[in-house]
Amino acid sequence: MTSPYTRGDSFSSEASRKHIGQALADYGATDVLFSHRGGQSAVAFKAGGRQFRIVMPLLQSEGTMAVRGDAADSRLREANAKVLERANRKSWHALALAIDGKLGAAAAGIATLESEFLAHVVLPGNHTVLDELEPIIDSAYRSGLRPTFRDPALPYGLSNIVL
């Protein structure tokens, strides 16, 4: 049986965001920012000379229902809103636990902050490492060929030279 703690049922989304902000600040992160756009929320911060951004999709209603004004429609909307709120509360709680684990590993010297959050490092141009690598990895799996990573500052072909 799963306890409410592990399900995240007893934590509000706001409590999880506060926990994330405090955990990042305790680790030494600065400029912690939470944002929301469309069906996604994000937490961004600076630490170790890098910028990081973690984007998390949130569940949303699939549209507004026609309002007929009867009690059944009202109860259905309320039930749907509660399901969405609970799912998003659990997502924020899971993110808080994940960030705690990553920060704990970095603090213990098991990993570095950058290795733990590598996918979320923001590169020049405002894309994350994950944004840049995901299509390359997908293509490599579809083709069965090893991807090549080259330094865009070097002329084509010079990145494979080992000095």
PDB file of C-alpha atoms in Angstrom:
ATOM      1  CA  MET A   1       0.000   0.000   0.000  1.00  0.00           C
ATOM      2  CA  THR A   2       1.295   3.427  -0.926  1.00  0.00           C
ATOM      3  CA  SER A   3       1.260   6.117   1.714  1.00  0.00           C
ATOM      4  CA  PRO A   4      -0.030   9.620   0.946  1.00  0.00           C
ATOM      5  CA  TYR A   5       3.549  10.896   1.208  1.00  0.00           C
ATOM      6  CA  THR A   6       4.790   8.758  -1.648  1.00  0.00           C
ATOM      7  CA  ARG A   7       1.743   9.517  -3.768  1.00  0.00           C
ATOM      8  CA  GLY A   8       2.138  13.236  -3.200  1.00  0.00           C
ATOM      9  CA  ASP A   9      -1.519  13.540  -2.187  1.00  0.00           C
ATOM     10  CA  SER A  10      -0.836  15.544   0.936  1.00  0.00           C
ATOM     11  CA  PHE A  11       1.331  18.201  -0.717  1.00  0.00           C
ATOM     12  CA  SER A  12      -0.065  21.161  -2.597  1.00  0.00           C
ATOM     13  CA  SER A  13       1.622  22.223  -5.830  1.00  0.00           C
ATOM     14  CA  GLU A  14       2.595  25.466  -4.106  1.00  0.00           C
ATOM     15  CA  ALA A  15       4.203  23.574  -1.203  1.00  0.00           C
ATOM     16  CA  SER A  16       6.233  21.504  -3.670  1.00  0.00           C
ATOM     17  CA  ARG A  17       7.350  24.649  -5.540  1.00  0.00           C
ATOM     18  CA  LYS A  18       8.398  26.257  -2.243  1.00  0.00           C
ATOM     19  CA  HIS A  19      10.315  23.096  -1.345  1.00  0.00           C
ATOM     20  CA  ILE A  20      12.079  23.115  -4.736  1.00  0.00           C
ATOM     21  CA  GLY A  21      12.977  26.791  -4.377  1.00  0.00           C
ATOM     22  CA  GLN A  22      14.348  26.281  -0.870  1.00  0.00           C
ATOM     23  CA  ALA A  23      16.311  23.143  -1.819  1.00  0.00           C
ATOM     24  CA  LEU A  24      17.909  24.952  -4.758  1.00  0.00           C
ATOM     25  CA  ALA A  25      18.702  27.998  -2.621  1.00  0.00           C
ATOM     26  CA  ASP A  26      20.196  25.774   0.107  1.00  0.00           C
ATOM     27  CA  TYR A  27      22.461  24.221  -2.520  1.00  0.00           C
ATOM     28  CA  GLY A  28      23.563  27.697  -3.622  1.00  0.00           C
ATOM     29  CA  ALA A  29      21.442  28.196  -6.722  1.00  0.00           C
ATOM     30  CA  THR A  30      20.399  31.733  -7.550  1.00  0.00           C
ATOM     31  CA  ASP A  31      17.759  33.376  -9.714  1.00  0.00           C
ATOM     32  CA  VAL A  32      15.231  30.572  -9.096  1.00  0.00           C
ATOM     33  CA  LEU A  33      12.177  31.249 -11.218  1.00  0.00           C
ATOM     34  CA  PHE A  34       8.933  29.359 -11.756  1.00  0.00           C
ATOM     35  CA  SER A  35       6.871  29.996 -14.864  1.00  0.00           C
ATOM     36  CA  HIS A  36       3.810  28.622 -16.581  1.00  0.00           C
ATOM     37  CA  ARG A  37       2.806  28.784 -20.237  1.00  0.00           C
ATOM     38  CA  GLY A  38       0.056  26.785 -21.858  1.00  0.00           C
ATOM     39  CA  GLY A  39       0.214  23.219 -20.612  1.00  0.00           C
ATOM     40  CA  GLN A  40       3.755  23.466 -19.285  1.00  0.00           C
ATOM     41  CA  SER A  41       5.412  24.744 -16.153  1.00  0.00           C
ATOM     42  CA  ALA A  42       9.107  25.335 -15.691  1.00  0.00           C
ATOM     43  CA  VAL A  43      11.662  25.959 -13.003  1.00  0.00           C
ATOM     44  CA  ALA A  44      14.817  27.824 -14.008  1.00  0.00           C
ATOM     45  CA  PHE A  45      17.875  28.615 -11.928  1.00  0.00           C
ATOM     46  CA  LYS A  46      21.573  29.436 -12.034  1.00  0.00           C
ATOM     47  CA  ALA A  47      24.197  27.353 -10.267  1.00  0.00           C
ATOM     48  CA  GLY A  48      27.807  26.406 -10.777  1.00  0.00           C
ATOM     49  CA  GLY A  49      28.243  29.015 -13.499  1.00  0.00           C
ATOM     50  CA  ARG A  50      25.445  27.507 -15.607  1.00  0.00           C
ATOM     51  CA  GLN A  51      21.791  28.191 -16.303  1.00  0.00           C
ATOM     52  CA  PHE A  52      19.280  25.362 -16.008  1.00  0.00           C
ATOM     53  CA  ARG A  53      15.648  24.988 -17.059  1.00  0.00           C
ATOM     54  CA  ILE A  54      13.399  22.034 -16.274  1.00  0.00           C
ATOM     55  CA  VAL A  55      10.140  21.996 -18.211  1.00  0.00           C
ATOM     56  CA  MET A  56       7.295  19.854 -16.940  1.00  0.00           C
ATOM     57  CA  PRO A  57       4.070  19.186 -18.828  1.00  0.00           C
ATOM     58  CA  LEU A  58       0.905  19.599 -16.819  1.00  0.00           C
ATOM     59  CA  LEU A  59      -2.406  17.965 -17.490  1.00  0.00           C
ATOM     60  CA  GLN A  60      -5.127  20.258 -18.713  1.00  0.00           C
ATOM     61  CA  SER A  61      -8.787  19.962 -19.448  1.00  0.00           C
ATOM     62  CA  GLU A  62      -9.449  18.929 -23.037  1.00  0.00           C
ATOM     63  CA  GLY A  63     -11.629  21.959 -23.562  1.00  0.00           C
ATOM     64  CA  THR A  64     -14.595  23.580 -22.019  1.00  0.00           C
ATOM     65  CA  MET A  65     -17.822  21.712 -21.819  1.00  0.00           C
ATOM     66  CA  ALA A  66     -21.050  23.215 -23.010  1.00  0.00           C
ATOM     67  CA  VAL A  67     -22.813  24.657 -20.017  1.00  0.00           C
ATOM     68  CA  ARG A  68     -26.386  23.537 -19.809  1.00  0.00           C
ATOM     69  CA  GLY A  69     -26.657  24.527 -16.207  1.00  0.00           C
ATOM     70  CA  ASP A  70     -27.811  21.210 -14.802  1.00  0.00           C
ATOM     71  CA  ALA A  71     -26.302  19.666 -11.693  1.00  0.00           C
ATOM     72  CA  ALA A  72     -24.810  16.691 -13.570  1.00  0.00           C
ATOM     73  CA  ASP A  73     -22.644  18.977 -15.734  1.00  0.00           C
ATOM     74  CA  SER A  74     -21.523  20.905 -12.682  1.00  0.00           C
ATOM     75  CA  ARG A  75     -20.546  17.726 -10.826  1.00  0.00           C
ATOM     76  CA  LEU A  76     -18.693  16.438 -13.897  1.00  0.00           C
ATOM     77  CA  ARG A  77     -16.694  19.678 -14.194  1.00  0.00           C
ATOM     78  CA  GLU A  78     -15.865  19.585 -10.481  1.00  0.00           C
ATOM     79  CA  ALA A  79     -14.753  15.949 -10.672  1.00  0.00           C
ATOM     80  CA  ASN A  80     -12.612  16.678 -13.735  1.00  0.00           C
ATOM     81  CA  ALA A  81     -11.026  19.698 -12.035  1.00  0.00           C
ATOM     82  CA  LYS A  82     -10.194  17.597  -8.948  1.00  0.00           C
ATOM     83  CA  VAL A  83      -8.592  14.861 -11.053  1.00  0.00           C
ATOM     84  CA  LEU A  84      -6.476  17.411 -12.938  1.00  0.00           C
ATOM     85  CA  GLU A  85      -5.472  19.216  -9.750  1.00  0.00           C
ATOM     86  CA  ARG A  86      -4.481  15.941  -8.064  1.00  0.00           C
ATOM     87  CA  ALA A  87      -2.440  14.807 -11.077  1.00  0.00           C
ATOM     88  CA  ASN A  88      -0.603  18.127 -11.269  1.00  0.00           C
ATOM     89  CA  ARG A  89      -0.025  18.130  -7.511  1.00  0.00           C
ATOM     90  CA  LYS A  90       1.564  14.685  -7.855  1.00  0.00           C
ATOM     91  CA  SER A  91       3.723  15.902 -10.754  1.00  0.00           C
ATOM     92  CA  TRP A  92       5.077  18.828  -8.715  1.00  0.00           C
ATOM     93  CA  HIS A  93       5.745  16.498  -5.789  1.00  0.00           C
ATOM     94  CA  ALA A  94       7.602  14.048  -8.057  1.00  0.00           C
ATOM     95  CA  LEU A  95       9.703  16.901  -9.451  1.00  0.00           C
ATOM     96  CA  ALA A  96      10.550  18.024  -5.915  1.00  0.00           C
ATOM     97  CA  LEU A  97      11.690  14.493  -5.047  1.00  0.00           C
ATOM     98  CA  ALA A  98      13.739  14.234  -8.248  1.00  0.00           C
ATOM     99  CA  ILE A  99      15.470  17.553  -7.604  1.00  0.00           C
ATOM    100  CA  ASP A 100      16.167  16.518  -3.992  1.00  0.00           C
ATOM    101  CA  GLY A 101      17.812  13.331  -5.274  1.00  0.00           C
ATOM    102  CA  LYS A 102      19.922  15.169  -7.845  1.00  0.00           C
ATOM    103  CA  LEU A 103      21.049  17.816  -5.357  1.00  0.00           C
ATOM    104  CA  GLY A 104      21.782  15.113  -2.777  1.00  0.00           C
ATOM    105  CA  ALA A 105      23.962  13.196  -5.233  1.00  0.00           C
ATOM    106  CA  ALA A 106      25.845  16.373  -6.138  1.00  0.00           C
ATOM    107  CA  ALA A 107      26.276  17.402  -2.498  1.00  0.00           C
ATOM    108  CA  ALA A 108      27.615  13.942  -1.612  1.00  0.00           C
ATOM    109  CA  GLY A 109      30.158  14.040  -4.431  1.00  0.00           C
ATOM    110  CA  ILE A 110      28.558  11.068  -6.201  1.00  0.00           C
ATOM    111  CA  ALA A 111      27.950  13.263  -9.245  1.00  0.00           C
ATOM    112  CA  THR A 112      28.349  16.865 -10.284  1.00  0.00           C
ATOM    113  CA  LEU A 113      25.508  19.323 -10.488  1.00  0.00           C
ATOM    114  CA  GLU A 114      26.048  19.569 -14.237  1.00  0.00           C
ATOM    115  CA  SER A 115      25.985  15.788 -14.751  1.00  0.00           C
ATOM    116  CA  GLU A 116      22.797  15.454 -12.730  1.00  0.00           C
ATOM    117  CA  PHE A 117      21.040  18.262 -14.610  1.00  0.00           C
ATOM    118  CA  LEU A 118      22.858  17.908 -17.954  1.00  0.00           C
ATOM    119  CA  ALA A 119      19.700  17.592 -20.051  1.00  0.00           C
ATOM    120  CA  HIS A 120      18.462  20.854 -18.520  1.00  0.00           C
ATOM    121  CA  VAL A 121      21.564  23.010 -19.089  1.00  0.00           C
ATOM    122  CA  VAL A 122      20.521  26.066 -21.084  1.00  0.00           C
ATOM    123  CA  LEU A 123      22.829  26.669 -24.039  1.00  0.00           C
ATOM    124  CA  PRO A 124      23.410  29.920 -25.910  1.00  0.00           C
ATOM    125  CA  GLY A 125      20.334  30.418 -28.047  1.00  0.00           C
ATOM    126  CA  ASN A 126      18.044  29.512 -25.115  1.00  0.00           C
ATOM    127  CA  HIS A 127      17.738  25.807 -25.963  1.00  0.00           C
ATOM    128  CA  THR A 128      18.565  23.066 -23.484  1.00  0.00           C
ATOM    129  CA  VAL A 129      20.985  20.214 -24.092  1.00  0.00           C
ATOM    130  CA  LEU A 130      17.938  17.935 -24.336  1.00  0.00           C
ATOM    131  CA  ASP A 131      16.357  20.178 -26.999  1.00  0.00           C
ATOM    132  CA  GLU A 132      19.531  19.917 -29.075  1.00  0.00           C
ATOM    133  CA  LEU A 133      20.310  16.227 -28.565  1.00  0.00           C
ATOM    134  CA  GLU A 134      16.858  14.641 -28.661  1.00  0.00           C
ATOM    135  CA  PRO A 135      16.514  14.758 -32.481  1.00  0.00           C
ATOM    136  CA  ILE A 136      20.088  13.503 -32.939  1.00  0.00           C
ATOM    137  CA  ILE A 137      19.509  10.571 -30.599  1.00  0.00           C
ATOM    138  CA  ASP A 138      16.171   9.769 -32.246  1.00  0.00           C
ATOM    139  CA  SER A 139      17.795   9.802 -35.682  1.00  0.00           C
ATOM    140  CA  ALA A 140      20.631   7.546 -34.494  1.00  0.00           C
ATOM    141  CA  TYR A 141      18.186   4.956 -33.166  1.00  0.00           C
ATOM    142  CA  ARG A 142      16.093   5.058 -36.356  1.00  0.00           C
ATOM    143  CA  SER A 143      19.141   4.755 -38.631  1.00  0.00           C
ATOM    144  CA  GLY A 144      21.204   2.457 -36.447  1.00  0.00           C
ATOM    145  CA  LEU A 145      24.220   4.697 -37.042  1.00  0.00           C
ATOM    146  CA  ARG A 146      26.368   6.298 -34.389  1.00  0.00           C
ATOM    147  CA  PRO A 147      25.766  10.049 -34.319  1.00  0.00           C
ATOM    148  CA  THR A 148      28.642  12.424 -34.850  1.00  0.00           C
ATOM    149  CA  PHE A 149      29.063  15.401 -32.614  1.00  0.00           C
ATOM    150  CA  ARG A 150      31.212  18.118 -34.029  1.00  0.00           C
ATOM    151  CA  ASP A 151      32.264  21.523 -32.860  1.00  0.00           C
ATOM    152  CA  PRO A 152      30.297  23.987 -35.004  1.00  0.00           C
ATOM    153  CA  ALA A 153      33.189  26.469 -34.639  1.00  0.00           C
ATOM    154  CA  LEU A 154      35.544  24.100 -36.492  1.00  0.00           C
ATOM    155  CA  PRO A 155      35.429  23.511 -40.237  1.00  0.00           C
ATOM    156  CA  TYR A 156      33.561  20.322 -41.137  1.00  0.00           C
ATOM    157  CA  GLY A 157      35.622  17.211 -40.514  1.00  0.00           C
ATOM    158  CA  LEU A 158      38.228  18.767 -38.223  1.00  0.00           C
ATOM    159  CA  SER A 159      36.353  17.818 -35.052  1.00  0.00           C
ATOM    160  CA  ASN A 160      37.426  14.166 -35.417  1.00  0.00           C
ATOM    161  CA  ILE A 161      41.117  15.022 -35.179  1.00  0.00           C
ATOM    162  CA  VAL A 162      42.556  13.983 -31.817  1.00  0.00           C
ATOM    163  CA  LEU A 163      45.367  16.201 -30.572  1.00  0.00           C
TER     164      LEU A 163
END
